[in-house]
Short mmCIF file of C-alpha atoms in Angstrom, two decimals:
data_model
loop_
_atom_site.label_atom_id
_atom_site.label_comp_id
_atom_site.label_asym_id
_atom_site.label_seq_id
_atom_site.Cartn_x
_atom_site.Cartn_y
_atom_site.Cartn_z
CA LEU A 1 -9.75 28.02 -14.95
CA MET A 2 -10.69 25.94 -11.90
CA VAL A 3 -11.38 28.70 -9.37
CA ASP A 4 -15.13 27.98 -9.26
CA PHE A 5 -14.90 24.24 -9.91
CA ARG A 6 -16.85 22.00 -7.55
CA PRO A 7 -16.56 18.23 -8.07
CA ASP A 8 -19.74 16.16 -8.10
CA PHE A 9 -18.04 13.12 -6.57
CA ASN A 10 -15.25 12.36 -4.12
CA GLY A 11 -11.94 10.98 -5.31
CA THR A 12 -11.05 7.57 -3.91
CA ILE A 13 -8.51 8.91 -1.42
CA VAL A 14 -10.93 11.52 -0.07
CA GLN A 15 -13.76 9.01 0.20
CA ARG A 16 -11.59 6.46 2.00
CA LEU A 17 -10.44 9.09 4.49
CA ILE A 18 -14.08 10.05 5.11
CA ASP A 19 -15.03 6.39 5.51
CA THR A 20 -12.44 6.01 8.28
CA GLY A 21 -13.76 9.03 10.17
CA ALA A 22 -11.77 11.94 8.76
CA ILE A 23 -13.38 15.37 8.69
CA ILE A 24 -12.61 17.18 5.44
CA MET A 25 -11.84 20.82 6.21
CA GLY A 26 -11.26 22.31 2.77
CA LYS A 27 -8.75 22.97 0.03
CA THR A 28 -5.28 24.45 0.35
CA ASN A 29 -3.23 26.64 -1.96
CA THR A 30 -1.05 24.94 -4.55
CA HIS A 31 1.25 25.86 -7.39
CA GLU A 32 -1.00 26.11 -10.46
CA TRP A 33 -1.88 22.63 -11.78
CA ALA A 34 0.66 21.22 -9.30
CA PHE A 35 3.29 22.17 -11.89
CA GLY A 36 5.93 24.03 -9.92
CA PRO A 37 8.09 23.61 -6.81
CA THR A 38 7.47 26.91 -4.97
CA THR A 39 3.68 27.58 -4.67
CA GLU A 40 4.27 31.08 -5.99
CA GLU A 41 2.32 30.80 -9.25
CA SER A 42 -1.26 30.52 -8.04
CA PHE A 43 -4.51 32.34 -8.80
CA PHE A 44 -4.68 33.12 -5.07
CA GLY A 45 -1.11 34.40 -4.81
CA PRO A 46 1.95 32.79 -3.25
CA SER A 47 1.94 30.74 -0.08
CA HIS A 48 4.15 32.14 2.69
CA ASN A 49 6.47 30.03 4.81
CA PRO A 50 5.26 29.96 8.45
CA TRP A 51 8.85 30.18 9.72
CA ASN A 52 9.51 33.34 7.67
CA PRO A 53 6.68 34.81 5.57
CA LYS A 54 9.19 36.31 3.13
CA LYS A 55 10.29 32.81 2.09
CA ILE A 56 8.70 30.26 -0.22
CA THR A 57 6.93 27.22 1.19
CA GLY A 58 8.18 24.95 -1.54
CA GLY A 59 5.65 23.22 -3.72
CA SER A 60 3.54 22.28 -5.29
CA SER A 61 1.66 21.45 -2.06
CA GLY A 62 2.73 24.54 -0.14
CA GLY A 63 -0.69 25.18 1.37
CA SER A 64 -0.86 21.63 2.65
CA ALA A 65 2.48 22.02 4.42
CA ILE A 66 1.22 25.18 6.12
CA ALA A 67 -1.96 23.38 7.24
CA ALA A 68 0.07 20.57 8.78
CA VAL A 69 2.83 22.55 10.50
CA THR A 70 0.48 25.17 11.98
CA GLY A 71 -1.87 22.53 13.37
CA MET A 72 -4.82 23.36 11.13
CA ALA A 73 -5.05 19.69 10.13
CA TYR A 74 -3.61 16.37 11.21
CA VAL A 75 -3.30 15.27 7.59
CA ALA A 76 -3.04 17.40 4.46
CA MET A 77 -2.79 15.77 1.06
CA GLY A 78 -0.59 16.44 -1.93
CA SER A 79 0.23 14.82 -5.24
CA ASP A 80 3.95 14.11 -5.53
CA THR A 81 5.08 14.08 -9.17
CA GLY A 82 8.61 15.41 -8.77
CA GLY A 83 8.67 16.24 -5.08
CA SER A 84 5.44 18.15 -4.46
CA VAL A 85 4.83 16.50 -1.07
CA ARG A 86 8.43 16.33 0.14
CA ILE A 87 9.73 19.75 -0.96
CA PRO A 88 7.20 21.82 1.06
CA SER A 89 7.55 19.36 3.93
CA ALA A 90 11.30 20.00 4.03
CA MET A 91 10.97 23.77 3.74
CA CYS A 92 8.13 24.10 6.26
CA GLY A 93 9.20 21.49 8.82
CA THR A 94 6.58 18.77 8.33
CA VAL A 95 6.71 15.07 7.56
CA GLY A 96 6.01 14.31 3.90
CA PHE A 97 5.61 10.76 2.59
CA LYS A 98 5.72 9.76 -1.09
CA PRO A 99 4.58 6.12 -1.37
CA THR A 100 5.64 3.58 -3.96
CA TYR A 101 4.08 4.43 -7.32
CA GLY A 102 0.77 2.58 -7.57
CA LEU A 103 0.12 2.22 -3.86
CA ALA A 104 -2.65 4.85 -3.89
CA SER A 105 -5.41 5.44 -6.42
CA LEU A 106 -5.33 8.41 -8.78
CA HIS A 107 -9.12 8.36 -9.21
CA GLY A 108 -10.55 11.86 -8.81
CA ILE A 109 -7.16 13.58 -8.89
CA ILE A 110 -6.41 16.23 -11.51
CA GLY A 111 -3.34 14.68 -13.05
CA LEU A 112 -0.04 16.04 -14.27
CA SER A 113 2.08 13.04 -15.25
CA PHE A 114 0.30 9.69 -15.25
CA THR A 115 3.47 7.61 -14.82
CA LEU A 116 4.86 9.79 -12.02
CA ASP A 117 1.87 11.13 -10.02
CA THR A 118 1.82 9.74 -6.48
CA PRO A 119 -0.61 10.97 -3.79
CA GLY A 120 0.95 11.37 -0.36
CA PRO A 121 0.25 12.85 3.09
CA LEU A 122 1.86 15.84 4.80
CA THR A 123 1.62 15.50 8.58
CA ARG A 124 3.19 16.52 11.88
CA SER A 125 4.46 13.02 12.60
CA VAL A 126 5.46 9.80 10.88
CA MET A 127 2.72 7.95 12.78
CA ASP A 128 0.08 10.29 11.36
CA ALA A 129 1.45 9.64 7.87
CA ALA A 130 1.22 5.89 8.50
CA LEU A 131 -2.36 6.21 9.76
CA ALA A 132 -3.29 8.15 6.62
CA MET A 133 -1.73 5.46 4.45
CA ASP A 134 -3.68 2.78 6.31
CA ALA A 135 -6.85 4.70 5.50
CA TYR A 136 -6.44 5.16 1.76
CA ALA A 137 -3.79 2.83 0.30
CA GLY A 138 -4.94 -0.16 -1.71
CA ALA A 139 -6.39 -1.43 -4.96
CA ASP A 140 -9.14 0.58 -6.62
CA PRO A 141 -11.17 -0.54 -9.67
CA LEU A 142 -11.73 3.15 -10.49
CA ASP A 143 -8.00 3.93 -10.71
CA PRO A 144 -7.43 5.41 -14.20
CA CYS A 145 -4.05 3.68 -14.34
CA PRO A 146 -4.86 0.04 -13.48
CA GLY A 147 -2.09 -2.47 -12.99
CA ARG A 148 0.08 0.00 -11.05
CA LEU A 149 -0.46 -1.68 -7.71
CA SER A 150 2.65 -3.13 -6.12
CA GLY A 151 1.42 -4.67 -2.76
CA PRO A 152 1.18 -6.71 -0.66
CA PHE A 153 0.02 -4.12 1.84
CA GLN A 154 1.06 -3.95 5.44
CA LYS A 155 -0.69 -2.23 8.29
CA PHE A 156 1.64 0.72 8.34
CA ALA A 157 0.77 2.20 11.73
CA GLU A 158 0.86 -1.22 13.38
CA SER A 159 4.34 -1.81 11.96
CA LEU A 160 5.67 1.25 13.84
CA LYS A 161 4.54 0.34 17.34
CA GLU A 162 7.55 -1.75 18.32
CA VAL A 163 10.15 0.51 16.68
CA ASP A 164 12.50 2.16 19.16
CA ASN A 165 15.95 1.89 17.58
CA LEU A 166 17.73 1.01 14.36
CA LYS A 167 19.70 -2.02 15.49
CA GLY A 168 20.26 -4.40 12.60
CA LYS A 169 19.41 -1.75 9.99
CA VAL A 170 21.80 -0.62 7.27
CA ILE A 171 21.55 2.89 5.89
CA ALA A 172 23.59 4.32 3.03
CA VAL A 173 24.83 7.81 2.23
CA PRO A 174 25.58 8.31 -1.48
CA THR A 175 29.03 9.56 -2.42
CA ASN A 176 27.81 10.92 -5.75
CA PHE A 177 25.19 13.45 -6.91
CA PHE A 178 23.30 14.28 -3.72
CA PHE A 179 25.86 16.48 -1.99
CA ASP A 180 27.40 18.09 -5.09
CA LYS A 181 25.18 21.19 -4.88
CA THR A 182 23.96 20.97 -1.29
CA ASP A 183 24.18 24.07 0.89
CA TYR A 184 26.81 23.60 3.60
CA GLU A 185 24.37 24.21 6.46
CA VAL A 186 21.90 21.73 4.98
CA GLU A 187 24.66 19.14 4.61
CA LYS A 188 25.76 19.63 8.22
CA LEU A 189 22.24 19.14 9.60
CA VAL A 190 21.58 16.05 7.49
CA MET A 191 24.89 14.45 8.42
CA GLU A 192 24.09 15.12 12.08
CA GLY A 193 20.90 13.19 11.40
CA VAL A 194 22.92 10.33 9.92
CA ALA A 195 25.11 10.33 13.04
CA ALA A 196 21.98 10.16 15.20
CA MET A 197 20.77 7.15 13.21
CA LYS A 198 24.14 5.50 13.79
CA ASP A 199 23.78 6.17 17.51
CA LEU A 200 20.41 4.40 17.32
CA GLY A 201 22.20 1.27 16.13
CA ALA A 202 22.20 1.59 12.34
CA GLU A 203 25.21 0.58 10.29
CA VAL A 204 26.17 3.45 7.96
CA ARG A 205 27.71 2.75 4.57
CA HIS A 206 28.92 5.18 1.92
CA ILE A 207 28.08 3.98 -1.58
CA GLU A 208 28.08 5.16 -5.18
CA ILE A 209 24.75 4.77 -6.97
CA PRO A 210 24.98 4.51 -10.79
CA SER A 211 22.84 6.49 -13.26
CA LEU A 212 21.85 9.33 -10.92
CA GLU A 213 23.21 11.84 -13.43
CA LEU A 214 20.44 10.72 -15.82
CA VAL A 215 17.62 11.69 -13.47
CA PRO A 216 17.26 15.45 -14.20
CA ASN A 217 16.85 15.07 -17.97
CA VAL A 218 14.90 11.79 -17.87
CA SER A 219 12.39 13.09 -15.34
CA THR A 220 12.00 16.43 -17.14
CA VAL A 221 11.21 14.84 -20.50
CA ILE A 222 8.72 12.37 -19.02
CA LEU A 223 6.99 14.87 -16.74
CA PHE A 224 6.78 17.76 -19.20
CA SER A 225 5.66 15.52 -22.10
CA GLU A 226 2.92 13.86 -20.08
CA ALA A 227 1.77 17.19 -18.64
CA ALA A 228 1.54 18.66 -22.15
CA GLN A 229 -0.55 15.69 -23.26
CA TYR A 230 -2.87 16.00 -20.25
CA HIS A 231 -3.42 19.73 -20.82
CA LYS A 232 -3.43 19.56 -24.63
CA GLU A 233 -7.07 20.50 -25.28
CA ARG A 234 -7.42 22.96 -22.41
CA PHE A 235 -4.11 24.65 -23.18
CA ALA A 236 -4.97 25.01 -26.87
CA LYS A 237 -8.24 26.71 -25.95
CA TYR A 238 -7.10 28.88 -23.03
CA PRO A 239 -3.33 29.46 -23.32
CA ASP A 240 -3.50 32.87 -21.65
CA LYS A 241 -5.30 31.46 -18.61
CA TYR A 242 -2.11 29.74 -17.48
CA GLN A 243 0.54 31.32 -15.26
CA PRO A 244 3.67 32.29 -17.28
CA GLY A 245 5.98 29.67 -15.78
CA VAL A 246 3.43 26.88 -16.15
CA LYS A 247 2.71 27.97 -19.71
CA ALA A 248 6.43 27.85 -20.57
CA ARG A 249 6.78 24.34 -19.14
CA LEU A 250 3.77 23.07 -21.09
CA GLU A 251 5.16 24.57 -24.29
CA GLN A 252 8.48 22.87 -23.60
CA GLY A 253 6.73 19.56 -23.00
CA GLY A 254 4.74 19.84 -26.21
CA ALA A 255 7.93 20.37 -28.19
CA TYR A 256 9.57 17.07 -27.23
CA LYS A 257 9.63 14.43 -29.96
CA ALA A 258 8.32 10.89 -29.52
CA VAL A 259 11.85 9.51 -29.78
CA GLU A 260 12.98 11.77 -26.92
CA TYR A 261 10.13 10.53 -24.74
CA ILE A 262 10.95 6.89 -25.53
CA ASP A 263 14.63 7.52 -24.80
CA ALA A 264 13.59 8.94 -21.43
CA LEU A 265 11.47 5.86 -20.69
CA LYS A 266 14.47 3.65 -21.45
CA GLY A 267 16.61 5.84 -19.22
CA ARG A 268 14.08 5.39 -16.43
CA GLU A 269 14.35 1.60 -16.71
CA LYS A 270 18.11 1.87 -16.25
CA ILE A 271 17.72 4.17 -13.25
CA MET A 272 15.24 1.76 -11.64
CA ALA A 273 17.43 -1.30 -12.22
CA ASP A 274 20.59 0.41 -10.96
CA TRP A 275 18.77 1.62 -7.85
CA GLU A 276 17.54 -1.84 -6.89
CA ARG A 277 21.00 -3.34 -7.41
CA ALA A 278 22.67 -0.60 -5.38
CA LEU A 279 20.31 -1.22 -2.46
CA THR A 280 21.16 -4.90 -2.08
CA GLY A 281 21.59 -5.42 1.66
CA ILE A 282 20.60 -1.82 2.43
CA ASP A 283 17.42 -0.72 4.21
CA GLY A 284 17.41 2.94 3.24
CA VAL A 285 19.36 5.75 1.61
CA VAL A 286 19.64 9.04 3.51
CA VAL A 287 20.11 12.39 1.74
CA PRO A 288 18.95 16.01 2.06
CA THR A 289 15.37 16.34 0.83
CA CYS A 290 16.32 19.61 -0.86
CA PRO A 291 19.88 20.87 -1.35
CA ILE A 292 18.80 24.33 -0.22
CA PRO A 293 16.56 25.89 2.43
CA ALA A 294 13.62 28.09 1.44
CA TYR A 295 14.57 31.22 -0.52
CA ASP A 296 12.87 34.59 -0.99
CA ILE A 297 9.44 34.84 -2.60
CA GLY A 298 9.40 36.84 -5.82
CA LEU A 299 12.91 36.28 -7.13
CA PRO A 300 13.03 37.22 -10.83
CA ALA A 301 13.63 34.50 -13.40
CA PRO A 302 15.93 32.54 -13.54
CA TRP A 303 15.56 32.58 -9.72
CA ASN A 304 19.31 32.60 -9.07
CA ILE A 305 20.49 31.56 -5.61
CA GLN A 306 23.89 30.86 -4.08
CA THR A 307 24.87 27.41 -2.81
CA ARG A 308 28.37 26.12 -2.11
CA GLY A 309 29.76 29.36 -3.50
CA LYS A 310 28.10 28.91 -6.89
CA THR A 311 25.06 30.39 -8.60
CA GLU A 312 22.28 27.88 -9.27
CA GLU A 313 18.72 28.14 -10.57
CA GLY A 314 16.53 28.08 -7.47
CA ARG A 315 13.54 26.19 -8.83
CA ALA A 316 15.76 23.50 -10.31
CA MET A 317 17.45 23.12 -6.93
CA CYS A 318 14.09 22.56 -5.20
CA THR A 319 13.50 19.34 -7.17
CA TYR A 320 17.13 18.29 -7.67
CA HIS A 321 17.05 15.54 -5.03
CA THR A 322 13.36 14.61 -4.99
CA ARG A 323 12.87 13.61 -8.63
CA LEU A 324 14.69 10.30 -8.27
CA ALA A 325 11.95 8.75 -6.12
CA ASN A 326 9.31 9.57 -8.73
CA THR A 327 11.44 8.44 -11.64
CA ALA A 328 12.23 5.12 -9.96
CA GLY A 329 8.76 4.73 -8.42
CA ILE A 330 10.21 4.17 -4.94
CA PRO A 331 8.99 5.22 -1.46
CA ALA A 332 10.55 8.29 0.16
CA ILE A 333 9.90 10.24 3.33
CA SER A 334 11.06 13.70 4.39
CA VAL A 335 11.49 14.20 8.13
CA PRO A 336 12.57 17.50 9.74
CA CYS A 337 16.16 17.38 10.99
CA GLY A 338 16.90 20.91 12.19
CA LEU A 339 16.95 24.64 11.53
CA THR A 340 19.49 26.75 9.67
CA SER A 341 21.13 29.79 11.26
CA GLU A 342 18.28 31.82 9.72
CA GLY A 343 15.72 29.64 11.49
CA LEU A 344 14.55 27.78 8.38
CA PRO A 345 13.67 24.06 8.48
CA VAL A 346 15.73 21.40 6.73
CA GLY A 347 14.42 17.98 5.72
CA LEU A 348 16.22 14.64 5.84
CA MET A 349 14.97 12.24 3.16
CA ILE A 350 14.98 8.46 3.46
CA MET A 351 14.43 6.41 0.29
CA GLY A 352 14.00 2.65 0.04
CA ARG A 353 13.38 -0.21 -2.32
CA ARG A 354 10.22 -0.34 -4.36
CA SER A 355 7.26 -1.59 -2.25
CA ASP A 356 9.19 -1.33 1.04
CA ASP A 357 7.03 1.56 2.21
CA ALA A 358 6.70 0.14 5.71
CA GLY A 359 10.48 -0.13 5.98
CA VAL A 360 10.95 3.51 5.01
CA LEU A 361 8.29 4.61 7.49
CA ARG A 362 10.00 2.61 10.25
CA LEU A 363 13.36 4.26 9.59
CA GLY A 364 11.74 7.69 9.64
CA TYR A 365 9.78 6.87 12.79
CA ALA A 366 12.85 5.69 14.70
CA TYR A 367 14.78 8.83 13.74
CA GLU A 368 11.85 11.12 14.55
CA LYS A 369 11.34 9.61 18.03
CA HIS A 370 14.84 10.67 19.02
CA ASN A 371 14.86 14.03 17.24
CA GLN A 372 13.44 16.96 19.20
CA PHE A 373 12.14 19.00 16.26
CA PRO A 374 8.91 20.91 17.14
CA LYS A 375 5.73 19.26 15.83
CA SER A 376 4.01 22.55 15.05
CA ILE A 377 4.49 26.30 15.25
#
């Protein structure tokens, strides 16, 4: 439906990047309507992982991850609604930053879920992500969702310059939810990353975070319902123009009742409150970005994969860890932490308190400086 679309104006983020000297190179492949975690369902075909072309890139911003990790661009953009910046970053070995909800304008962006959509950069370094945020973050009178802004805003890149260690910082590793379905190799690499952060001076605590079990259902109901509302007229007119998986998700979203959506909104409030309480005295929470590495392109539905000796649905596993940050509106960054025995990248995700974007970037920057993961391939 959008293959020949050419906008007649620049979105706020694009214009602000141009205003600071960025050269816009073009568009990258994405999962159709940004509504999928693999970048397989696209008019242009699937994106292929640069580390192994038989594997998925993750999504929805799979093309952006390729552009960043191969050195085509210093900054590639994505819209993170359930992990669309961080999932491909983890699977392709780039940095992916999802800011606090409301920190960046949605003006000019084709939406999916107006209470979850969060534009973020995919880059080869945390500093590049911070520079991108300096360029485009901030209030915008054209933002279609006014009142979302959470400020005050820091100069993100400037805040990184003196960071060399993690002395005085407290990081937490959850004892519930995040490692229940995590591949053993992924867990090993992430915990090695935690050990490295401890060596840099951080205090490591192991904590239980309430309400995490609510996240999968709450985020699904909110995301699918809002996506169905956004696509209502277009989907009614052109249902067969949608990829099968996207079509199924929109039909599911349209079937939810108002009371189910309201229940999900109430569940989100509980998740947000419990998160902020759990992070009292803690600078960041460290978990695997995705519980699994990239899997084969073209797996038949239901995309079954093996993890921890059990069969799981692959697409659900892609978003299993990333949805929390969108549901709670908090900042999160994925930083590469190593390669599996098959040579596939793994991402370490750091999440923080709402509006502490600079703090999350600093934690990621300190870890990245002492981690010898290649910046590009």
